[in-house]
Structure formats: C-alpha cells, structure tokens
Tab-separated table of C-alpha atoms in Angstrom:
chain	number	residue	atom	x	y	z
A	1	UNK	CA	-64.649	208.266	-17.976
A	2	UNK	CA	-62.681	208.482	-15.029
A	3	UNK	CA	-59.612	207.420	-16.865
A	4	UNK	CA	-60.448	209.803	-19.649
A	5	UNK	CA	-60.878	212.790	-17.507
A	6	UNK	CA	-57.740	211.877	-15.602
A	7	UNK	CA	-55.642	211.865	-18.962
A	8	UNK	CA	-57.309	215.093	-19.820
A	9	UNK	CA	-56.159	216.638	-16.772
A	10	UNK	CA	-52.481	214.911	-16.647
A	11	UNK	CA	-51.862	216.310	-19.976
A	12	UNK	CA	-53.011	219.849	-18.530
A	13	UNK	CA	-50.250	219.704	-15.998
A	14	UNK	CA	-47.770	218.414	-18.091
A	15	UNK	CA	-48.205	221.677	-20.127
A	16	UNK	CA	-48.536	223.440	-17.126
A	17	UNK	CA	-45.003	222.171	-16.118
A	18	UNK	CA	-43.252	223.127	-19.494
A	19	UNK	CA	-45.087	226.698	-19.531
A	20	UNK	CA	-43.435	227.079	-15.873
A	21	UNK	CA	-40.028	226.107	-17.113
A	22	UNK	CA	-40.269	228.570	-20.213
A	23	UNK	CA	-41.432	231.505	-17.914
A	24	UNK	CA	-37.988	230.857	-15.768
A	25	UNK	CA	-36.201	230.588	-18.508
A	26	UNK	CA	-37.539	233.098	-20.655
A	27	UNK	CA	-37.718	235.882	-17.536
A	28	UNK	CA	-33.778	235.107	-16.726
A	29	UNK	CA	-32.675	235.277	-20.584
A	30	UNK	CA	-34.613	239.003	-20.619
A	31	UNK	CA	-33.789	240.284	-17.012
A	32	UNK	CA	-30.057	239.172	-16.803
A	33	UNK	CA	-29.904	239.620	-21.217
A	34	UNK	CA	-28.990	236.283	-22.041
A	35	UNK	CA	-30.013	235.879	-25.515
A	36	UNK	CA	-29.183	232.229	-25.698
A	37	UNK	CA	-31.643	231.482	-22.766
A	38	UNK	CA	-34.104	233.232	-23.884
A	39	UNK	CA	-34.330	231.540	-27.248
A	40	UNK	CA	-34.253	228.422	-25.501
A	41	UNK	CA	-36.986	229.328	-23.304
A	42	UNK	CA	-39.328	228.629	-26.643
A	43	UNK	CA	-38.578	225.188	-26.906
A	44	UNK	CA	-40.404	224.215	-23.828
A	45	UNK	CA	-42.950	226.670	-24.781
A	46	UNK	CA	-43.585	225.030	-27.757
A	47	UNK	CA	-43.636	221.627	-26.212
A	48	UNK	CA	-46.296	223.102	-23.463
A	49	UNK	CA	-48.373	224.270	-26.661
A	50	UNK	CA	-48.247	220.986	-28.249
A	51	UNK	CA	-49.418	219.250	-24.875
A	52	UNK	CA	-52.073	222.107	-24.535
A	53	UNK	CA	-53.232	221.560	-28.061
A	54	UNK	CA	-53.459	217.849	-27.645
A	55	UNK	CA	-55.400	218.180	-24.473
A	56	UNK	CA	-57.922	220.163	-26.361
A	57	UNK	CA	-58.129	217.684	-29.149
A	58	UNK	CA	-58.471	214.943	-27.017
A	59	UNK	CA	-61.469	216.391	-24.707
A	60	UNK	CA	-62.871	217.776	-27.663
A	61	UNK	CA	-63.475	214.118	-29.182
A	62	UNK	CA	-64.467	212.717	-26.059
A	63	UNK	CA	-67.053	215.392	-25.388
A	64	UNK	CA	-68.238	215.592	-28.606
A	65	UNK	CA	-67.986	219.603	-28.941
A	66	UNK	CA	-65.668	222.337	-28.638
A	67	UNK	CA	-64.241	223.613	-25.527
A	68	UNK	CA	-67.000	226.247	-25.004
A	69	UNK	CA	-69.322	224.562	-22.132
A	70	UNK	CA	-67.753	223.833	-18.766
A	71	UNK	CA	-65.463	226.183	-17.059
A	72	UNK	CA	-62.394	224.275	-17.382
A	73	UNK	CA	-62.630	223.692	-21.369
A	74	UNK	CA	-63.084	227.762	-21.695
A	75	UNK	CA	-60.274	228.802	-19.710
A	76	UNK	CA	-58.051	226.119	-21.445
A	77	UNK	CA	-59.324	227.404	-24.880
A	78	UNK	CA	-58.855	230.994	-23.885
A	79	UNK	CA	-55.312	230.240	-22.485
A	80	UNK	CA	-54.485	228.527	-25.838
A	81	UNK	CA	-55.772	231.220	-28.043
A	82	UNK	CA	-53.443	233.684	-25.995
A	83	UNK	CA	-50.403	231.602	-26.325
A	84	UNK	CA	-50.980	230.870	-30.280
A	85	UNK	CA	-51.553	234.848	-30.876
A	86	UNK	CA	-48.467	235.576	-28.957
A	87	UNK	CA	-46.148	233.098	-30.703
A	88	UNK	CA	-47.740	234.200	-34.091
A	89	UNK	CA	-46.771	237.694	-33.489
A	90	UNK	CA	-43.553	237.335	-31.755
A	91	UNK	CA	-42.353	235.719	-34.862
A	92	UNK	CA	-43.706	238.486	-37.135
A	93	UNK	CA	-42.577	241.226	-35.000
A	94	UNK	CA	-39.922	240.258	-32.726
A	95	UNK	CA	-40.050	243.385	-30.817
A	96	UNK	CA	-42.787	242.360	-28.836
A	97	UNK	CA	-41.118	239.243	-27.561
A	98	UNK	CA	-40.889	241.004	-23.948
A	99	UNK	CA	-44.373	240.839	-23.691
A	100	UNK	CA	-43.801	236.971	-22.780
A	101	UNK	CA	-42.993	238.147	-19.238
A	102	UNK	CA	-46.958	238.530	-18.915
A	103	UNK	CA	-48.622	236.411	-21.279
A	104	UNK	CA	-46.830	233.118	-20.680
A	105	UNK	CA	-47.551	233.307	-16.760
A	106	UNK	CA	-51.341	234.367	-17.377
A	107	UNK	CA	-51.383	231.507	-19.542
A	108	UNK	CA	-50.155	228.782	-17.431
A	109	UNK	CA	-52.487	229.987	-14.304
A	110	UNK	CA	-55.287	229.511	-16.601
A	111	UNK	CA	-54.355	226.299	-17.801
A	112	UNK	CA	-53.709	225.571	-13.761
A	113	UNK	CA	-56.923	227.059	-12.693
A	114	UNK	CA	-59.026	224.838	-15.437
A	115	UNK	CA	-57.576	221.985	-13.690
A	116	UNK	CA	-59.535	223.092	-10.532
A	117	UNK	CA	-62.968	222.774	-12.075
A	118	UNK	CA	-64.844	219.291	-12.706
A	119	UNK	CA	-63.868	218.415	-16.241
A	120	UNK	CA	-67.290	216.135	-16.308
A	121	UNK	CA	-68.939	216.015	-19.789
A	122	UNK	CA	-71.551	218.128	-20.383
A	123	UNK	CA	-74.574	217.818	-22.771
A	124	UNK	CA	-74.777	220.652	-25.421
A	125	UNK	CA	-78.209	222.365	-25.321
A	126	UNK	CA	-79.959	222.809	-28.774
A	127	UNK	CA	-79.150	226.227	-29.379
A	128	UNK	CA	-75.229	225.655	-28.741
A	129	UNK	CA	-75.135	223.853	-32.014
A	130	UNK	CA	-75.217	227.189	-34.292
A	131	UNK	CA	-72.239	227.918	-36.099
A	132	UNK	CA	-72.879	231.840	-35.208
A	133	UNK	CA	-72.200	230.562	-31.531
A	134	UNK	CA	-68.559	229.174	-32.761
A	135	UNK	CA	-67.891	232.355	-34.277
A	136	UNK	CA	-69.210	234.405	-31.555
A	137	UNK	CA	-67.097	232.471	-29.100
A	138	UNK	CA	-64.038	232.230	-31.339
A	139	UNK	CA	-63.795	236.028	-32.319
A	140	UNK	CA	-64.220	236.566	-28.233
A	141	UNK	CA	-61.396	234.579	-27.250
A	142	UNK	CA	-59.268	236.313	-30.241
A	143	UNK	CA	-60.028	239.517	-28.918
A	144	UNK	CA	-59.102	238.499	-25.302
A	145	UNK	CA	-55.823	237.064	-26.321
A	146	UNK	CA	-54.946	240.116	-28.023
A	147	UNK	CA	-55.934	242.581	-24.946
A	148	UNK	CA	-53.683	239.829	-22.704
A	149	UNK	CA	-50.671	241.311	-24.856
A	150	UNK	CA	-51.753	245.100	-24.770
A	151	UNK	CA	-51.963	244.441	-21.125
A	152	UNK	CA	-48.440	243.486	-20.737
A	153	UNK	CA	-47.029	246.413	-22.929
A	154	UNK	CA	-49.685	248.806	-20.290
A	155	UNK	CA	-47.701	247.194	-17.399
A	156	UNK	CA	-44.212	247.467	-18.995
A	157	UNK	CA	-44.813	251.311	-19.805
A	158	UNK	CA	-45.988	252.022	-16.009
A	159	UNK	CA	-43.164	250.123	-14.555
A	160	UNK	CA	-40.413	251.746	-17.004
A	161	UNK	CA	-41.970	255.095	-16.600
A	162	UNK	CA	-41.067	255.124	-13.176
A	163	UNK	CA	-38.083	257.287	-11.649
A	164	UNK	CA	-35.020	254.907	-11.747
A	165	UNK	CA	-36.299	251.811	-13.322
A	166	UNK	CA	-34.349	248.479	-12.699
A	167	UNK	CA	-31.674	247.879	-15.326
A	168	UNK	CA	-33.775	245.010	-16.816
A	169	UNK	CA	-36.657	247.456	-17.583
A	170	UNK	CA	-34.186	249.855	-19.297
A	171	UNK	CA	-33.910	246.734	-21.954
A	172	UNK	CA	-37.306	246.751	-22.901
A	173	UNK	CA	-38.330	248.667	-26.057
A	174	UNK	CA	-38.557	252.379	-25.639
A	175	UNK	CA	-41.571	254.011	-23.657
A	176	UNK	CA	-43.162	255.261	-27.150
A	177	UNK	CA	-42.956	251.456	-28.811
A	178	UNK	CA	-44.385	250.026	-25.567
A	179	UNK	CA	-47.317	252.803	-25.605
A	180	UNK	CA	-47.624	251.908	-29.244
A	181	UNK	CA	-47.732	248.294	-29.026
A	182	UNK	CA	-50.287	248.376	-26.129
A	183	UNK	CA	-52.510	250.654	-28.613
A	184	UNK	CA	-52.156	248.507	-31.585
A	185	UNK	CA	-53.040	245.403	-29.787
A	186	UNK	CA	-55.974	246.993	-27.843
A	187	UNK	CA	-57.264	248.042	-31.303
A	188	UNK	CA	-57.133	244.819	-32.751
A	189	UNK	CA	-59.232	243.213	-29.607
A	190	UNK	CA	-61.868	245.884	-30.121
A	191	UNK	CA	-62.566	245.023	-33.651
A	192	UNK	CA	-62.553	241.592	-32.561
A	193	UNK	CA	-64.644	242.138	-29.659
A	194	UNK	CA	-67.422	243.925	-32.120
A	195	UNK	CA	-67.486	240.923	-34.300
A	196	UNK	CA	-67.924	238.599	-31.525
A	197	UNK	CA	-70.642	240.755	-30.196
A	198	UNK	CA	-72.331	240.854	-33.819
A	199	UNK	CA	-72.188	237.238	-34.136
A	200	UNK	CA	-73.669	236.721	-30.819
A	201	UNK	CA	-76.267	238.765	-31.884
A	202	UNK	CA	-77.024	236.633	-35.136
A	203	UNK	CA	-77.008	233.630	-32.878
A	204	UNK	CA	-79.348	235.049	-30.748
A	205	UNK	CA	-81.717	235.881	-33.117
A	206	UNK	CA	-81.530	232.345	-34.585
A	207	UNK	CA	-81.991	230.849	-31.369
A	208	UNK	CA	-84.636	232.970	-29.626
A	209	UNK	CA	-85.779	235.315	-32.093
A	210	UNK	CA	-84.211	238.231	-30.836
A	211	UNK	CA	-80.846	240.079	-31.463
A	212	UNK	CA	-80.184	241.944	-27.768
A	213	UNK	CA	-81.980	240.865	-24.308
A	214	UNK	CA	-79.860	243.334	-21.921
A	215	UNK	CA	-78.954	239.901	-19.806
A	216	UNK	CA	-75.584	240.630	-17.779
A	217	UNK	CA	-73.152	239.022	-19.834
A	218	UNK	CA	-74.666	241.272	-23.227
A	219	UNK	CA	-74.529	244.190	-20.671
A	220	UNK	CA	-71.060	243.609	-19.567
A	221	UNK	CA	-69.737	242.769	-23.083
A	222	UNK	CA	-71.283	246.066	-24.487
A	223	UNK	CA	-69.722	248.017	-21.819
A	224	UNK	CA	-66.590	246.784	-22.530
A	225	UNK	CA	-66.600	247.307	-26.091
A	226	UNK	CA	-67.443	251.039	-25.101
A	227	UNK	CA	-64.886	251.445	-22.822
A	228	UNK	CA	-62.279	250.210	-25.134
A	229	UNK	CA	-63.764	252.121	-27.959
A	230	UNK	CA	-63.470	255.529	-25.641
A	231	UNK	CA	-59.800	254.419	-25.330
A	232	UNK	CA	-59.030	254.038	-28.947
A	233	UNK	CA	-61.166	257.294	-29.579
A	234	UNK	CA	-59.077	259.382	-27.002
A	235	UNK	CA	-55.962	258.185	-28.168
A	236	UNK	CA	-56.568	258.644	-31.861
A	237	UNK	CA	-58.261	262.464	-31.648
A	238	UNK	CA	-57.089	263.531	-28.127
A	239	UNK	CA	-53.675	262.518	-28.343
A	240	UNK	CA	-53.993	260.484	-24.906
A	241	UNK	CA	-50.734	258.362	-24.156
A	242	UNK	CA	-48.606	257.504	-21.597
A	243	UNK	CA	-49.582	256.788	-18.164
A	244	UNK	CA	-53.096	258.147	-18.258
A	245	UNK	CA	-53.518	255.536	-21.439
A	246	UNK	CA	-52.205	252.479	-19.604
A	247	UNK	CA	-54.032	252.793	-16.957
A	248	UNK	CA	-57.052	253.468	-18.914
A	249	UNK	CA	-56.294	250.445	-20.649
A	250	UNK	CA	-55.824	248.236	-17.429
A	251	UNK	CA	-59.185	249.366	-16.104
A	252	UNK	CA	-60.706	248.279	-19.303
A	253	UNK	CA	-58.957	244.986	-18.912
A	254	UNK	CA	-60.632	244.648	-15.693
A	255	UNK	CA	-64.256	245.236	-17.018
A	256	UNK	CA	-63.280	242.894	-19.877
A	257	UNK	CA	-62.350	240.065	-17.331
A	258	UNK	CA	-65.524	240.428	-15.734
A	259	UNK	CA	-67.634	240.312	-18.916
A	260	UNK	CA	-65.795	236.939	-20.044
A	261	UNK	CA	-66.009	235.135	-16.633
A	262	UNK	CA	-67.884	236.615	-14.123
A	263	UNK	CA	-71.108	237.969	-15.693
A	264	UNK	CA	-72.423	234.969	-16.514
A	265	UNK	CA	-73.012	234.328	-12.946
A	266	UNK	CA	-75.149	237.644	-12.480
A	267	UNK	CA	-78.476	236.194	-12.228
A	268	UNK	CA	-80.278	233.742	-14.452
A	269	UNK	CA	-79.662	234.330	-18.323
A	270	UNK	CA	-79.693	232.700	-21.562
A	271	UNK	CA	-75.907	232.457	-20.918
A	272	UNK	CA	-75.996	230.776	-17.345
A	273	UNK	CA	-75.614	227.484	-19.238
A	274	UNK	CA	-71.915	228.839	-20.431
A	275	UNK	CA	-70.336	228.131	-17.090
A	276	UNK	CA	-72.649	225.920	-15.127
C-alpha cells in the first residue's frame, strides 16, 4: 500500500511540474505576445494532463472505486475535469485561450493541494455504489470546470476595465467579448449544476427514501444554483453587464467553492463521508 500511494503521489507531483512549466511559458507567451512560446506551452500542458490522467486511472484501480471519496481524489478529479474542459473548448473556440492564465494555475494548485491529503484507501459505503451518485458527482465537476473558465473571464474583465490597463491586458479580447464569454460559461455551469442536483435527488431517494433533506451540502448547493440563476436572469432580462456582472459572478463562484469543498464539514449529514 505504501508503494502504491508513493507512486500515486509521484505521478501527481510530476503532473504539477508539467503544469507549472506550462503556466510559465503560457503566461510569457501571452503577456509578451510571443505566439510561438504560447503554442509550445501546450506541450507540457498535454504531458501534465497525461500524467494526471494516469494517476487518476491508477488510483481508481488501486482503491476499486471512482475518484469521489477521499479529498485527494475529489480535488484531483475536479482539476482533471477543469483542464479537459478548457483544452476541449479552446480547440473549438481559440478566442478563449487567454483563460489559461487563470485555469492552469488553479488546476496545478488543486493537484498540489491534493497531494497534502492522506491518499489512503477508503471503503465505499453501500449507498455510494449507485450510478446516480456517479452522475451526480460528474455533473457537478463539469459545472465547476465551466465556472472556473467563466471566473477567468470575469477577472480579466475587471482588470482590463481599469483606467490605463497594462499593455498585455489590452491584447486580451475586447471587454464585450470577455463579458460574453463569462456569461456563456456561467450558463453552461448553471445547467450542469442543476442536472447534478437532480441526479443527487434521485440518488438520495433510492438510498434513503427522500429526495431532499436540507443538510448543509444540499442547502449550499441550492443557494449556489439560485445565485447563478439570479445572475443569468439579471443578465438576460435586465441587461446587467460589465463590472457589476463580473463582481456578481465572483461572489457566486465563492459560494460555489463553499458548497463544493466546505459545506460537507458543516455538521453531520449523509454527505459527511464524502470528505472524511
């Protein structure tokens, strides 16, 4: 077991090193307008993702269940989903590539943080064997990945909207495009967050005979969904945009982080095993 855990942690640290190299090259390429350097930053990024993927698959085989029990597994899989989403979207929509300045550092920080948790094998409770739990967790992870990309554009908007922004910020997409990208990715995340809650309700009914119990995780998840729903409603029907929209989104993202990573520690609940 010690050798297996050491191999798992070693692969994660190698992935972190690749992501750090990619971050440095990517930031240098974007800030100093070196297109060749920016393109080459994706080489260590893909290598890091390969190591990241190998680590997830290896540990999945060791523990016998998906990456949704121990904190290290959860953080590692959240980071993987965020990176896969970003790489997939940037291939289809090259204009979102500057989001890498936020997404990649957040990913390697999550992977690094995962390594500080004990990666010991956790037994899977009977109620955690349902396909609805897998769907519930997967949809939340996709939602979080999309929200991280939206966060990047919201931060970029606030930075670029300042008087006399640095030259490298002027090279980012126009303010209108930054605002639009944040809005679209927030909508994407909102939809998957809703599907995740629905799948979780079905899982809860099949496991405990009730759809909703108002425990801290469920309550914070609903609060997050309502906040992003309000954000999208204000943008669509009341034309909220610009700085106000960016700050509103950042507030919602902070609540989402609490819902995903802190609410399970708020008292005893059926979710308490999730982060033990």
